[in-house]
């Protein structure tokens, strides 16, 4: 009887100290977005992926990363329990839609055209409304331009994935501009076969810095989100976050 009670108390203690033991892995959704997250045959790598992996590992939370088109990842995270997403930009409109774990990176966003389009000379965002800009559906750039009066099917051409963005710009005469992260641009150019020299930066969108974050759905356990926040902050305070940045420094320029 005593031994049975001891085993029972031991099991309770194990559950109390190890709440994630045997727990179903958290779904962590993302898109192929070099150099932040890179989908390869051997798995997902990249600067942000490395940070996210270490954040979950330090927190002791099981996880599973899935790569898919951004719009699908975004919509799934809005709807599903115990689901997180990265690298997602934070905006005033998005703030109440997710539980925000913390920032992973920050970069600049710009409007680009082909260099062989001397007819395009942007000085303000209003100038771009006379043209057609390609953006990824449900990306922060899509939501930003909608907020500033751009209309889908008129001034906006929506893509399911950023992968084909530069090919669309080069191959379709009815697409004039793309709005894209400056760091990502060189990787998209390499993957698409569109040379960087063929592109012209028209203007930086100064009020649209891309602050990439790890975030989770509103129905994800608050205990899990709190642990992830603590873990990410620990990663930064210990200097390991800076070491990860240093390891990717040449690719984050």
mmCIF file of C-alpha atoms in Angstrom, residues 7-234:
data_model
loop_
_atom_site.group_PDB
_atom_site.id
_atom_site.type_symbol
_atom_site.label_atom_id
_atom_site.label_comp_id
_atom_site.label_asym_id
_atom_site.label_seq_id
_atom_site.Cartn_x
_atom_site.Cartn_y
_atom_site.Cartn_z
ATOM 1 C CA UNK A 7 4.644 5.437 -6.986
ATOM 2 C CA UNK A 8 1.489 7.557 -7.324
ATOM 3 C CA UNK A 9 3.145 10.568 -5.641
ATOM 4 C CA UNK A 10 6.222 10.063 -7.823
ATOM 5 C CA UNK A 11 4.108 10.175 -10.954
ATOM 6 C CA UNK A 12 2.432 13.387 -9.793
ATOM 7 C CA UNK A 13 5.841 14.932 -9.085
ATOM 8 C CA UNK A 14 7.064 13.987 -12.561
ATOM 9 C CA UNK A 15 4.053 15.666 -14.166
ATOM 10 C CA UNK A 16 4.499 18.772 -12.017
ATOM 11 C CA UNK A 17 8.192 19.227 -12.834
ATOM 12 C CA UNK A 18 7.986 18.168 -16.479
ATOM 13 C CA UNK A 19 4.648 19.481 -17.894
ATOM 14 C CA UNK A 20 5.742 19.034 -21.509
ATOM 15 C CA UNK A 21 6.820 15.390 -21.081
ATOM 16 C CA UNK A 22 4.928 13.378 -23.669
ATOM 17 C CA UNK A 23 3.151 16.516 -24.904
ATOM 18 C CA UNK A 24 2.128 16.831 -28.531
ATOM 19 C CA UNK A 25 4.692 18.947 -30.450
ATOM 20 C CA UNK A 26 3.824 22.587 -31.135
ATOM 21 C CA UNK A 27 3.323 23.239 -34.841
ATOM 22 C CA UNK A 28 5.772 25.918 -35.967
ATOM 23 C CA UNK A 29 4.842 27.228 -39.410
ATOM 24 C CA UNK A 30 7.058 29.198 -41.765
ATOM 25 C CA UNK A 31 7.873 29.843 -45.420
ATOM 26 C CA UNK A 32 11.028 29.488 -47.508
ATOM 27 C CA UNK A 33 12.617 32.918 -46.991
ATOM 28 C CA UNK A 34 16.433 32.894 -47.272
ATOM 29 C CA UNK A 35 18.492 33.710 -45.300
ATOM 30 C CA UNK A 36 16.012 33.727 -42.402
ATOM 31 C CA UNK A 37 14.509 30.319 -43.095
ATOM 32 C CA UNK A 38 15.790 28.037 -45.838
ATOM 33 C CA UNK A 39 13.887 24.939 -46.915
ATOM 34 C CA UNK A 40 16.251 22.189 -48.083
ATOM 35 C CA UNK A 41 15.990 18.445 -48.664
ATOM 36 C CA UNK A 42 17.821 17.833 -45.414
ATOM 37 C CA UNK A 43 15.529 20.111 -43.381
ATOM 38 C CA UNK A 44 14.931 23.760 -42.525
ATOM 39 C CA UNK A 45 17.935 25.969 -41.783
ATOM 40 C CA UNK A 46 18.574 29.723 -41.719
ATOM 41 C CA UNK A 47 19.313 32.410 -39.157
ATOM 42 C CA UNK A 48 15.781 32.737 -37.755
ATOM 43 C CA UNK A 49 15.300 28.963 -37.789
ATOM 44 C CA UNK A 50 18.406 28.500 -35.669
ATOM 45 C CA UNK A 51 17.098 31.043 -33.147
ATOM 46 C CA UNK A 52 13.635 29.459 -33.078
ATOM 47 C CA UNK A 53 15.040 25.958 -32.590
ATOM 48 C CA UNK A 54 17.198 27.065 -29.672
ATOM 49 C CA UNK A 55 14.254 28.983 -28.151
ATOM 50 C CA UNK A 56 12.104 25.839 -28.074
ATOM 51 C CA UNK A 57 14.996 23.648 -26.918
ATOM 52 C CA UNK A 58 15.882 25.919 -23.989
ATOM 53 C CA UNK A 59 12.200 26.059 -23.024
ATOM 54 C CA UNK A 60 12.005 22.264 -23.180
ATOM 55 C CA UNK A 61 8.971 22.406 -25.480
ATOM 56 C CA UNK A 62 8.626 19.810 -28.273
ATOM 57 C CA UNK A 63 8.038 21.346 -31.693
ATOM 58 C CA UNK A 64 7.739 20.490 -35.377
ATOM 59 C CA UNK A 65 8.585 22.988 -38.150
ATOM 60 C CA UNK A 66 6.491 22.938 -41.326
ATOM 61 C CA UNK A 67 7.284 24.967 -44.464
ATOM 62 C CA UNK A 68 4.441 26.160 -46.709
ATOM 63 C CA UNK A 69 3.201 29.192 -48.630
ATOM 64 C CA UNK A 70 3.040 32.253 -46.397
ATOM 65 C CA UNK A 71 -0.695 32.929 -46.737
ATOM 66 C CA UNK A 72 -1.555 29.363 -45.684
ATOM 67 C CA UNK A 73 0.871 29.493 -42.735
ATOM 68 C CA UNK A 74 -0.569 32.851 -41.646
ATOM 69 C CA UNK A 75 -4.202 31.727 -41.849
ATOM 70 C CA UNK A 76 -3.504 28.429 -40.077
ATOM 71 C CA UNK A 77 -1.810 30.235 -37.199
ATOM 72 C CA UNK A 78 -4.787 32.538 -36.842
ATOM 73 C CA UNK A 79 -7.138 29.541 -36.482
ATOM 74 C CA UNK A 80 -5.247 26.658 -34.873
ATOM 75 C CA UNK A 81 -4.453 25.884 -31.244
ATOM 76 C CA UNK A 82 -0.826 25.408 -30.147
ATOM 77 C CA UNK A 83 0.548 26.772 -33.405
ATOM 78 C CA UNK A 84 3.346 29.319 -33.849
ATOM 79 C CA UNK A 85 4.765 31.159 -36.859
ATOM 80 C CA UNK A 86 7.997 32.871 -37.891
ATOM 81 C CA UNK A 87 9.379 35.150 -39.313
ATOM 82 C CA UNK A 88 6.294 37.351 -39.006
ATOM 83 C CA UNK A 89 6.351 41.138 -39.054
ATOM 84 C CA UNK A 90 4.549 42.930 -36.251
ATOM 85 C CA UNK A 91 2.228 45.831 -36.980
ATOM 86 C CA UNK A 92 -0.455 47.745 -35.068
ATOM 87 C CA UNK A 93 -3.159 45.821 -36.923
ATOM 88 C CA UNK A 94 -1.569 42.427 -36.281
ATOM 89 C CA UNK A 95 -0.732 42.986 -32.609
ATOM 90 C CA UNK A 96 -4.091 41.750 -31.200
ATOM 91 C CA UNK A 97 -4.222 38.762 -33.591
ATOM 92 C CA UNK A 98 -1.313 36.793 -32.106
ATOM 93 C CA UNK A 99 0.661 36.217 -28.927
ATOM 94 C CA UNK A 100 4.070 37.736 -29.634
ATOM 95 C CA UNK A 101 7.079 35.847 -28.294
ATOM 96 C CA UNK A 102 9.832 38.231 -29.385
ATOM 97 C CA UNK A 103 11.857 39.822 -32.167
ATOM 98 C CA UNK A 104 14.260 37.798 -34.310
ATOM 99 C CA UNK A 105 15.584 40.401 -36.769
ATOM 100 C CA UNK A 106 14.965 43.807 -38.330
ATOM 101 C CA UNK A 107 15.566 45.028 -41.867
ATOM 102 C CA UNK A 108 14.574 47.593 -44.508
ATOM 103 C CA UNK A 109 11.829 47.314 -47.139
ATOM 104 C CA UNK A 110 11.977 48.999 -50.549
ATOM 105 C CA UNK A 111 10.138 49.380 -53.837
ATOM 106 C CA UNK A 112 12.042 47.938 -56.816
ATOM 107 C CA UNK A 113 11.504 48.093 -60.561
ATOM 108 C CA UNK A 114 13.472 46.781 -63.518
ATOM 109 C CA UNK A 115 16.353 49.038 -64.462
ATOM 110 C CA UNK A 116 15.170 49.072 -68.084
ATOM 111 C CA UNK A 117 12.047 50.996 -67.004
ATOM 112 C CA UNK A 118 13.275 54.620 -67.050
ATOM 113 C CA UNK A 119 9.626 55.673 -67.156
ATOM 114 C CA UNK A 120 9.297 54.685 -63.472
ATOM 115 C CA UNK A 121 10.534 57.378 -61.112
ATOM 116 C CA UNK A 122 9.048 57.097 -57.627
ATOM 117 C CA UNK A 123 9.330 59.897 -55.115
ATOM 118 C CA UNK A 124 6.373 59.070 -52.884
ATOM 119 C CA UNK A 125 4.093 56.107 -52.208
ATOM 120 C CA UNK A 126 1.331 57.988 -54.016
ATOM 121 C CA UNK A 127 3.373 57.757 -57.228
ATOM 122 C CA UNK A 128 3.202 53.948 -56.961
ATOM 123 C CA UNK A 129 -0.606 54.057 -57.070
ATOM 124 C CA UNK A 130 -0.351 54.856 -60.782
ATOM 125 C CA UNK A 131 1.409 51.499 -61.276
ATOM 126 C CA UNK A 132 0.972 47.810 -60.362
ATOM 127 C CA UNK A 133 2.967 46.317 -57.468
ATOM 128 C CA UNK A 134 3.396 42.586 -56.840
ATOM 129 C CA UNK A 135 3.259 41.479 -53.203
ATOM 130 C CA UNK A 136 2.832 38.199 -51.334
ATOM 131 C CA UNK A 137 -0.716 37.525 -50.117
ATOM 132 C CA UNK A 138 -1.144 38.164 -46.361
ATOM 133 C CA UNK A 139 2.435 39.423 -46.095
ATOM 134 C CA UNK A 140 2.948 42.639 -44.110
ATOM 135 C CA UNK A 141 3.674 44.415 -47.421
ATOM 136 C CA UNK A 142 0.226 43.373 -48.721
ATOM 137 C CA UNK A 143 -1.537 44.631 -45.590
ATOM 138 C CA UNK A 144 0.528 47.829 -45.551
ATOM 139 C CA UNK A 145 -0.385 48.808 -49.112
ATOM 140 C CA UNK A 146 -4.056 47.990 -48.526
ATOM 141 C CA UNK A 147 -3.964 50.304 -45.509
ATOM 142 C CA UNK A 148 -2.557 53.063 -47.734
ATOM 143 C CA UNK A 149 -5.322 52.822 -50.312
ATOM 144 C CA UNK A 150 -3.918 50.330 -52.827
ATOM 145 C CA UNK A 151 -6.583 48.040 -54.297
ATOM 146 C CA UNK A 152 -6.271 44.364 -55.183
ATOM 147 C CA UNK A 153 -6.683 43.719 -58.894
ATOM 148 C CA UNK A 154 -5.852 47.350 -59.665
ATOM 149 C CA UNK A 155 -2.642 48.585 -58.032
ATOM 150 C CA UNK A 156 -1.889 45.244 -56.338
ATOM 151 C CA UNK A 157 -1.029 41.875 -57.882
ATOM 152 C CA UNK A 158 -1.099 39.096 -55.274
ATOM 153 C CA UNK A 159 1.285 36.148 -55.220
ATOM 154 C CA UNK A 160 0.851 33.020 -53.102
ATOM 155 C CA UNK A 161 4.616 32.853 -52.569
ATOM 156 C CA UNK A 162 7.466 35.357 -52.715
ATOM 157 C CA UNK A 163 9.501 32.774 -54.652
ATOM 158 C CA UNK A 164 8.209 33.884 -58.081
ATOM 159 C CA UNK A 165 8.112 37.612 -57.364
ATOM 160 C CA UNK A 166 11.116 38.672 -59.463
ATOM 161 C CA UNK A 167 10.163 36.327 -62.322
ATOM 162 C CA UNK A 168 6.747 37.986 -62.412
ATOM 163 C CA UNK A 169 8.360 41.428 -62.424
ATOM 164 C CA UNK A 170 10.641 40.458 -65.300
ATOM 165 C CA UNK A 171 8.180 38.362 -67.287
ATOM 166 C CA UNK A 172 4.964 40.358 -67.154
ATOM 167 C CA UNK A 173 4.671 43.805 -68.721
ATOM 168 C CA UNK A 174 1.638 44.620 -66.561
ATOM 169 C CA UNK A 175 3.700 44.352 -63.321
ATOM 170 C CA UNK A 176 5.767 47.459 -62.612
ATOM 171 C CA UNK A 177 7.072 47.117 -59.057
ATOM 172 C CA UNK A 178 7.769 44.759 -56.181
ATOM 173 C CA UNK A 179 7.874 45.651 -52.494
ATOM 174 C CA UNK A 180 10.489 43.465 -50.822
ATOM 175 C CA UNK A 181 12.916 43.146 -47.923
ATOM 176 C CA UNK A 182 16.379 44.394 -48.987
ATOM 177 C CA UNK A 183 18.190 41.438 -47.388
ATOM 178 C CA UNK A 184 15.911 38.882 -49.018
ATOM 179 C CA UNK A 185 16.232 40.485 -52.466
ATOM 180 C CA UNK A 186 19.662 39.085 -53.336
ATOM 181 C CA UNK A 187 18.549 35.544 -52.472
ATOM 182 C CA UNK A 188 15.401 35.882 -54.553
ATOM 183 C CA UNK A 189 17.497 37.194 -57.437
ATOM 184 C CA UNK A 190 19.853 34.215 -57.172
ATOM 185 C CA UNK A 191 17.012 31.669 -57.021
ATOM 186 C CA UNK A 192 14.985 33.242 -59.831
ATOM 187 C CA UNK A 193 17.890 33.853 -62.196
ATOM 188 C CA UNK A 194 17.118 37.580 -62.353
ATOM 189 C CA UNK A 195 20.431 39.438 -61.934
ATOM 190 C CA UNK A 196 20.620 42.085 -59.222
ATOM 191 C CA UNK A 197 22.061 44.469 -61.806
ATOM 192 C CA UNK A 198 18.734 44.329 -63.656
ATOM 193 C CA UNK A 199 16.896 45.818 -60.651
ATOM 194 C CA UNK A 200 16.529 49.430 -59.604
ATOM 195 C CA UNK A 201 15.701 50.501 -56.059
ATOM 196 C CA UNK A 202 13.047 53.183 -56.424
ATOM 197 C CA UNK A 203 12.506 54.144 -52.789
ATOM 198 C CA UNK A 204 12.806 52.869 -49.241
ATOM 199 C CA UNK A 205 9.507 52.559 -47.417
ATOM 200 C CA UNK A 206 10.757 54.116 -44.204
ATOM 201 C CA UNK A 207 7.608 53.547 -42.161
ATOM 202 C CA UNK A 208 7.594 49.819 -42.974
ATOM 203 C CA UNK A 209 10.615 48.310 -41.221
ATOM 204 C CA UNK A 210 10.332 44.521 -41.249
ATOM 205 C CA UNK A 211 10.754 43.529 -37.620
ATOM 206 C CA UNK A 212 10.615 39.741 -37.854
ATOM 207 C CA UNK A 213 9.135 37.938 -34.838
ATOM 208 C CA UNK A 214 8.188 34.552 -33.460
ATOM 209 C CA UNK A 215 4.482 34.573 -32.587
ATOM 210 C CA UNK A 216 1.793 32.070 -31.603
ATOM 211 C CA UNK A 217 -1.948 31.778 -32.069
ATOM 212 C CA UNK A 218 -4.271 33.306 -29.480
ATOM 213 C CA UNK A 219 -5.452 29.810 -28.499
ATOM 214 C CA UNK A 220 -1.943 28.547 -27.819
ATOM 215 C CA UNK A 221 -1.368 27.862 -24.118
ATOM 216 C CA UNK A 222 -0.231 31.037 -22.346
ATOM 217 C CA UNK A 223 2.100 28.866 -20.266
ATOM 218 C CA UNK A 224 3.880 27.781 -23.451
ATOM 219 C CA UNK A 225 4.110 31.357 -24.753
ATOM 220 C CA UNK A 226 5.506 32.579 -21.417
ATOM 221 C CA UNK A 227 8.160 29.857 -21.448
ATOM 222 C CA UNK A 228 9.121 30.750 -25.017
ATOM 223 C CA UNK A 229 9.409 34.446 -24.127
ATOM 224 C CA UNK A 230 11.658 33.622 -21.188
ATOM 225 C CA UNK A 231 13.723 31.248 -23.322
ATOM 226 C CA UNK A 232 14.242 33.766 -26.148
ATOM 227 C CA UNK A 233 15.234 36.465 -23.674
ATOM 228 C CA UNK A 234 17.659 34.031 -22.031
#
